[in-house]
Coordinates of C-alpha atoms in Angstrom, one line a residue:
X14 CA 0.0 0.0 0.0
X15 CA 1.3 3.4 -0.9
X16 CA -0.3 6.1 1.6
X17 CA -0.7 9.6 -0.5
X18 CA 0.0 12.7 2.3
X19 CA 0.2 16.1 1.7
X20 CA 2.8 19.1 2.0
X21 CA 1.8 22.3 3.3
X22 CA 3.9 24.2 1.7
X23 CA 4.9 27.6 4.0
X24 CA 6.5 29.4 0.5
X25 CA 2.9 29.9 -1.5
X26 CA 0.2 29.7 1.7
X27 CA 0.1 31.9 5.0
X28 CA 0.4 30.0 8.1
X29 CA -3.1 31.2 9.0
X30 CA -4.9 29.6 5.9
X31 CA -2.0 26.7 6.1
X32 CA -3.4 25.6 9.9
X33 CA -7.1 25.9 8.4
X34 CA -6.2 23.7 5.5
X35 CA -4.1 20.7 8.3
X36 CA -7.3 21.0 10.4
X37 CA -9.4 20.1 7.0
X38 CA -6.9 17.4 6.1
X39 CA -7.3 15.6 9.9
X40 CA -11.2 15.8 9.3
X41 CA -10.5 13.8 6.0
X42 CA -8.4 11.1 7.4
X43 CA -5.0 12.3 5.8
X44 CA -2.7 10.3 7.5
X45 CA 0.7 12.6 7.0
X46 CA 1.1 16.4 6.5
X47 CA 5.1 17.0 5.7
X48 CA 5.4 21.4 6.1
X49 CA 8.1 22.6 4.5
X50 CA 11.4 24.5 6.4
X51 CA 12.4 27.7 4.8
X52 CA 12.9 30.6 5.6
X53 CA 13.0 32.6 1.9
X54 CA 10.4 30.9 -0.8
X55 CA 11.1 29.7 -4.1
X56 CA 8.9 32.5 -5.6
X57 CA 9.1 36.3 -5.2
X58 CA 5.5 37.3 -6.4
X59 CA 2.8 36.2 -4.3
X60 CA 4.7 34.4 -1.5
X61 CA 4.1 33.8 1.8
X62 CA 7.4 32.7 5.1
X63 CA 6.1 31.3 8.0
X64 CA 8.2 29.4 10.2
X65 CA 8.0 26.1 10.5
X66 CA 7.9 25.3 13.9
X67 CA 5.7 27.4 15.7
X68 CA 3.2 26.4 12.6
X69 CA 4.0 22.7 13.5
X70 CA 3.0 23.2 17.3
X71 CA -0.1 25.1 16.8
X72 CA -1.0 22.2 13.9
X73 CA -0.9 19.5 16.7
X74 CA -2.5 21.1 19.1
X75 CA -5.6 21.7 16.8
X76 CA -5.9 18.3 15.2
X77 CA -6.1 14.9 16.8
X78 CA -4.6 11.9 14.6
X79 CA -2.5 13.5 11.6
X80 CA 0.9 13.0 11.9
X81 CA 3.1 15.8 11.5
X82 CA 6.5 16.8 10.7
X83 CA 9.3 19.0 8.6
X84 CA 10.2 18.5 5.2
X85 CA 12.6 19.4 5.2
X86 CA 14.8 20.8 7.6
X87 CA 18.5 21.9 7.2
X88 CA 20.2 21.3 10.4
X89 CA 23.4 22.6 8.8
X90 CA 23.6 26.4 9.3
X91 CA 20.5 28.6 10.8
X92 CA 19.7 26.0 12.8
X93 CA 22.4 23.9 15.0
X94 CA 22.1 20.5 15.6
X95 CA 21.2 19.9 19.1
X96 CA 18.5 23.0 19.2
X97 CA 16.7 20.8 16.3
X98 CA 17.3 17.9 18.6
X99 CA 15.6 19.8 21.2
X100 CA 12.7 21.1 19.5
X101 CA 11.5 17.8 17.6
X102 CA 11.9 15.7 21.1
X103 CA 9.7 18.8 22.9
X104 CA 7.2 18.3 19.9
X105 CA 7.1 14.4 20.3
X106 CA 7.1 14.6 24.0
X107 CA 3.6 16.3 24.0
X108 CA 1.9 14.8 21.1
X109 CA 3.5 10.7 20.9
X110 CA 3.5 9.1 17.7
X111 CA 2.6 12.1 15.7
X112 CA 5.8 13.7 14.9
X113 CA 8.7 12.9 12.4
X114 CA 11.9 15.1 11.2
X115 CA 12.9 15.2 7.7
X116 CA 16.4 16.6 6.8
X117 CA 18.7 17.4 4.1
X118 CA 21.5 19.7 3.1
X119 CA 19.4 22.7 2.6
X120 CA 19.3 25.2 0.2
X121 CA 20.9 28.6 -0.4
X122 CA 17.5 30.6 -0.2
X123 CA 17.4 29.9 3.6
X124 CA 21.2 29.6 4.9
X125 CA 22.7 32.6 3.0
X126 CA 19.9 34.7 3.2
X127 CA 19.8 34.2 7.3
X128 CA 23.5 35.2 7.6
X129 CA 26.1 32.3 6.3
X130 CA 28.0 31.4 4.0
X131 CA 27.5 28.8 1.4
X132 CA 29.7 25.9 2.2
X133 CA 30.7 23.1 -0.8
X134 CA 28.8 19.9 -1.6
X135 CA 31.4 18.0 0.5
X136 CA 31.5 20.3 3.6
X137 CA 27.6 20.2 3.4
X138 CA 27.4 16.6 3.7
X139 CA 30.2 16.5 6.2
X140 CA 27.8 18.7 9.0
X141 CA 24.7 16.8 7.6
X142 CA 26.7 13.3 8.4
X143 CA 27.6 15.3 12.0
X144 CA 24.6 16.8 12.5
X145 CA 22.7 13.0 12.4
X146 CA 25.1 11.5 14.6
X147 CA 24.5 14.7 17.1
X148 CA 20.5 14.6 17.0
X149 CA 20.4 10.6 17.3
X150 CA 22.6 11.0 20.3
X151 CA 20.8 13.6 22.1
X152 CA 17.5 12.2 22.1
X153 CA 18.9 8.8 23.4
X154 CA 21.9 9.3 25.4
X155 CA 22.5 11.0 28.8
X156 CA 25.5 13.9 29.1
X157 CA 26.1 14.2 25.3
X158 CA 30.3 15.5 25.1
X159 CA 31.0 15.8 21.1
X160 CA 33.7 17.6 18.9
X161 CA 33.1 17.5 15.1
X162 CA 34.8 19.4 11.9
X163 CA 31.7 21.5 12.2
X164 CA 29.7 21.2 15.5
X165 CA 31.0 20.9 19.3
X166 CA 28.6 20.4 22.4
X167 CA 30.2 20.3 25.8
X168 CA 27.9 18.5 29.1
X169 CA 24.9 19.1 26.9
X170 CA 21.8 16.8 27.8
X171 CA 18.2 16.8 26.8
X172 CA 16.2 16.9 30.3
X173 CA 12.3 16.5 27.9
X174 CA 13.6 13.8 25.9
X175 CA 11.4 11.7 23.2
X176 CA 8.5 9.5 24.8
X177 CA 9.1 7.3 21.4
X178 CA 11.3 6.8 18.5
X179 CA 11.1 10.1 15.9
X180 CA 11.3 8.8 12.6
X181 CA 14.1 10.6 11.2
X182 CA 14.2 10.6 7.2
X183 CA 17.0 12.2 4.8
X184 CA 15.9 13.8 1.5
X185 CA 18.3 14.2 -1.4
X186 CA 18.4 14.1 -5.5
X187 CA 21.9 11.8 -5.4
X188 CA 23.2 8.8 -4.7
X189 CA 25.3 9.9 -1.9
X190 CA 22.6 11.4 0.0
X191 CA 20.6 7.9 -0.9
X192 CA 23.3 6.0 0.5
X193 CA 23.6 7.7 3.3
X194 CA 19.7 7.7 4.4
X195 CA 20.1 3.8 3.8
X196 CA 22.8 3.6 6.3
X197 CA 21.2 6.4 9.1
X198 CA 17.6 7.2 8.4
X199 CA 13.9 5.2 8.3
X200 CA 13.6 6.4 4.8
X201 CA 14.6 8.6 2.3
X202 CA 13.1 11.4 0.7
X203 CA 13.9 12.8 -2.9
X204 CA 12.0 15.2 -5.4
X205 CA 13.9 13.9 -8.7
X206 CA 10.9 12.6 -10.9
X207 CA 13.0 11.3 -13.4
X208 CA 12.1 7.2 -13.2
X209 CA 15.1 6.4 -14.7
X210 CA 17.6 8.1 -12.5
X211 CA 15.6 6.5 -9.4
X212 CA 15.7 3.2 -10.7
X213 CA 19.1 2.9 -11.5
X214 CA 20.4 5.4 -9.0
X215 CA 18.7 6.3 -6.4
X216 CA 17.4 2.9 -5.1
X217 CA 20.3 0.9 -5.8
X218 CA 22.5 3.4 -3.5
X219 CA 19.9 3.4 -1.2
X220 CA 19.7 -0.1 -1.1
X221 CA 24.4 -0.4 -0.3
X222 CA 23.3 1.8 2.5
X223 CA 21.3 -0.5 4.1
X224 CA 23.9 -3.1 3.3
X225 CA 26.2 -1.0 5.8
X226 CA 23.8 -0.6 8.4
X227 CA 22.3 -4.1 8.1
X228 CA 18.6 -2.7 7.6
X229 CA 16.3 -4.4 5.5
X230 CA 15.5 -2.3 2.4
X231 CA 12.0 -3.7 1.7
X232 CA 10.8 -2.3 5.1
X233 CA 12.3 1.4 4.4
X234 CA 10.1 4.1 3.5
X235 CA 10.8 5.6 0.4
X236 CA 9.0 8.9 -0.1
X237 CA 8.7 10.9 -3.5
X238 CA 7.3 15.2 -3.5
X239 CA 5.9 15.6 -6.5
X240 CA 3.7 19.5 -6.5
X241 CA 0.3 19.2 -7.3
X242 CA -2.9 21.2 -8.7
X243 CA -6.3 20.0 -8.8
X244 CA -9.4 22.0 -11.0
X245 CA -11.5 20.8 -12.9
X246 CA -10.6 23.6 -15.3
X247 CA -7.0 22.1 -16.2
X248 CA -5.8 26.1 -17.1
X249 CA -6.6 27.2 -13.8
X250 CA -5.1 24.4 -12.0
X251 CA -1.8 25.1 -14.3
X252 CA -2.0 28.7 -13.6
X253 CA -2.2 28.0 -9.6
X254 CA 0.9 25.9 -10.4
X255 CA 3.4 28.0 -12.1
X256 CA 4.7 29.2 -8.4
X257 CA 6.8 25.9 -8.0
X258 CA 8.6 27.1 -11.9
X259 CA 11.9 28.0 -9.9
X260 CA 12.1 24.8 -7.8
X261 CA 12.0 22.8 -10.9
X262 CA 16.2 24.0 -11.4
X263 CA 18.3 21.4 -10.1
X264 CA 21.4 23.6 -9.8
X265 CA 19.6 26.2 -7.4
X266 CA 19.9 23.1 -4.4
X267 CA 23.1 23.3 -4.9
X268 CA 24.3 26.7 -6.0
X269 CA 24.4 29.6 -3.9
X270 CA 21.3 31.5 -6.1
X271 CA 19.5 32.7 -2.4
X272 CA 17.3 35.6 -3.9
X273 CA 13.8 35.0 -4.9
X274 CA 13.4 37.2 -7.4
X275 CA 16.3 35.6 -9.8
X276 CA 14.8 32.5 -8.9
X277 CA 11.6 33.9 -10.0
X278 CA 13.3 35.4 -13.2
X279 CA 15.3 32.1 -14.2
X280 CA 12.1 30.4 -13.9
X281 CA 10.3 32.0 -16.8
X282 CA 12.0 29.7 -18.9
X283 CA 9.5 27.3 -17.7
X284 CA 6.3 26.2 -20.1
X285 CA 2.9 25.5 -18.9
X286 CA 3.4 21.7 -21.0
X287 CA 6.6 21.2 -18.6
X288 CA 4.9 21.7 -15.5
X289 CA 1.9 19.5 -17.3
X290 CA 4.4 16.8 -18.1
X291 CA 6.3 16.9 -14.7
X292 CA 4.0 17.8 -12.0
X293 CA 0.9 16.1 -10.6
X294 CA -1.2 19.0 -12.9
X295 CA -4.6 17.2 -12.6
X296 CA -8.8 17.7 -13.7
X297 CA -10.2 14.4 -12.8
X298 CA -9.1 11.7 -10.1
X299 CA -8.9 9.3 -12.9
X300 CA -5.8 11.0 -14.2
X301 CA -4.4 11.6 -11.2
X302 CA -4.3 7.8 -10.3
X303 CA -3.2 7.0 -13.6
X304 CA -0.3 9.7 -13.3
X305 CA 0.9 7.9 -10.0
X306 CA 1.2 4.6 -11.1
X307 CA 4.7 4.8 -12.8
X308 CA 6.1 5.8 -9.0
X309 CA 3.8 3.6 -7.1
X310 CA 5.4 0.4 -9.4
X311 CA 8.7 1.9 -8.5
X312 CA 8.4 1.0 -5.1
X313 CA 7.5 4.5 -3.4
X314 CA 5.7 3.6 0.3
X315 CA 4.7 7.6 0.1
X316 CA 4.3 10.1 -2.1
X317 CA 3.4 13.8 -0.8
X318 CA 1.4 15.9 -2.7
X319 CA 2.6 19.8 -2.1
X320 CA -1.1 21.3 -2.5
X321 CA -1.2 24.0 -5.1
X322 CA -4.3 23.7 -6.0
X323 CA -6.8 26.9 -6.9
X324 CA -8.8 26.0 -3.8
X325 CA -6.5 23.4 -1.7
X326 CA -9.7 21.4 0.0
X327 CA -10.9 20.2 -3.4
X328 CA -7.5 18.0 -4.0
X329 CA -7.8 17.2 -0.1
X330 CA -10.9 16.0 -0.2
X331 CA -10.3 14.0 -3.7
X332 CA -6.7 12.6 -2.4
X333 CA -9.3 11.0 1.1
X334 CA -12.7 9.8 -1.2
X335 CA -11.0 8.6 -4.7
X336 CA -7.3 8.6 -4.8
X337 CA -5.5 6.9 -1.3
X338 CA -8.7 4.2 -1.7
X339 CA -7.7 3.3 -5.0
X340 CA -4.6 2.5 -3.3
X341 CA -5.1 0.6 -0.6

């Protein structure tokens, strides 16, 4: 069974209308909401930046079974590690079984533009690996003494520690970052749509990082973002869509591009049958199903829908009554 959850995406929504929409998506029986971890969005015109976890606290507290949780968060730069350990053990400590981290290497837009510089590839996997080993230790150990490259924490010790295990999943687009989350994470999350670059890439390092850290692969979650739109008028749900043009340029995870606006700009180049082809652009539930099964026969346990929809409840409420029940 795949489950279908959705991202509530802090870059195109207001917090406000964002806890209004998580409350809607508990009602329907969404199982996961994954809220994205930024602190510039991908778009200039039109964008909303609420932080993460405040939203995240306020989300639990209003709904009763959905399970909630970042994707994704840096713990890199603007935030150190054991403060992130912190938070997501407070978080897990009040609502059990509801909470999950995601993390990844982060992205220019959010560490440069919050006052650091942009490290390489190499020294950004180097605190991500760090950054892991520090969190994992915190929320199980006692007095926690620990001198990286790139983080230090001296007699530090979590007194509100977890009440159960976080689920702690690493997103990436390469095989090193696949490798890795096969070898220190419950899953891995990407956002590369390409089927063939997943197939022959992504899994297989996946799968030699669970050969190193003697997990099963069958029983690790593999999760897929993939933005969506929902109307049944397909130009308006294409229209609603174009926000997400930007994120679609591989280099800008990597390279230090941090302003919106030339994000914005470089995105024109962009079409409307691109976004079509790509993205999870939709007018009837029967498409969307059939659009989904070429990652579903991949092997994806979850695939989160970041809601762009012209009016977000319609693709809630069609994910709940006709798509996830196809699925099960």
């Amino acid at each position: 069974m795949t489950k279908i959850s959705i991202q509530a995406a802090h870059e195109q929504v207001n917090p406000k209308d964002l806890l209004s929409d998580v409350i809607t998506m508990d009602e329907e029986g969404i199982q996961r909401c994954w809220t994205s971890d930024h602190y510039m969005p991908w778009w200039d015109s039109g964008a909303s930046g609420g932080a993460a976890w405040p939203w995240l606290g306020a989300a639990l507290a209003r709904t009763r079974n959905i399970v909630l949780g970042t994707g994704v968060t840096a713990p890199i730069l603007r935030y150190h590690p054991a403060i992130v350990a912190q938070v997501f053990a407070t978080l897990e400590y009040m609502f059990p079984n509801r909470v999950f981290l995601g993390i990844g290497r982060g992205e220019a837009l959010n560490e440069v533009t919050s006052g650091h510089s942009w490290p390489s590839n190499a020294e950004k996997f180097e605190r991500l690996k760090e950054a892991i080993y520090l969190i994992k230790k915190l929320w199980t150990g006692d007095w926690v003494n620990f001198r990286g490259n790139h983080y230090w924490v001296k007699d530090s010790k979590l007194y509100t520690k977890p009440s159960n295990h976080i689920p702690l999943y690493l997103a990436g687009i390469g095989k090193q970052s696949a490798r890795l989350a096969g070898e220190e994470a419950d899953g891995f999350v990407t956002n590369e749509l390409d089927v063939g670059v997943i197939k022959d890439k992504l899994f297989p390092a996946l799968k030699k990082g669970t050969v190193v850290s003697g997990k099963d692969y069958s029983s690790l979650e593999k999760i897929l973002f993939l933005p969506a739109s929902y109307n049944e008028d397909k130009q308006k749900a294409l229209e609603s869509i174009r926000f997400w043009r930007g994120a679609m340029i591989k280099a800008f995870f990597d390279v230090d591009v941090h302003d919106p606006r030339k994000i914005q700009e470089n995105g024109q180049i962009i079409g409307d049958d691109t976004l079509e082809k790509m993205f999870l652009v939709i007018s009837t539930a029967e498409e969307g199903i059939e659009k989904l099964k070429k990652y579903i026969e991949l092997g994806f346990t979850e695939i989160v829908l970041t809601n762009s929809s012209p009016n977000r409840n319609e693709l809630v409420k069609l994910i709940s009554e006709k798509i996830s029940p196809y699925y099960r």
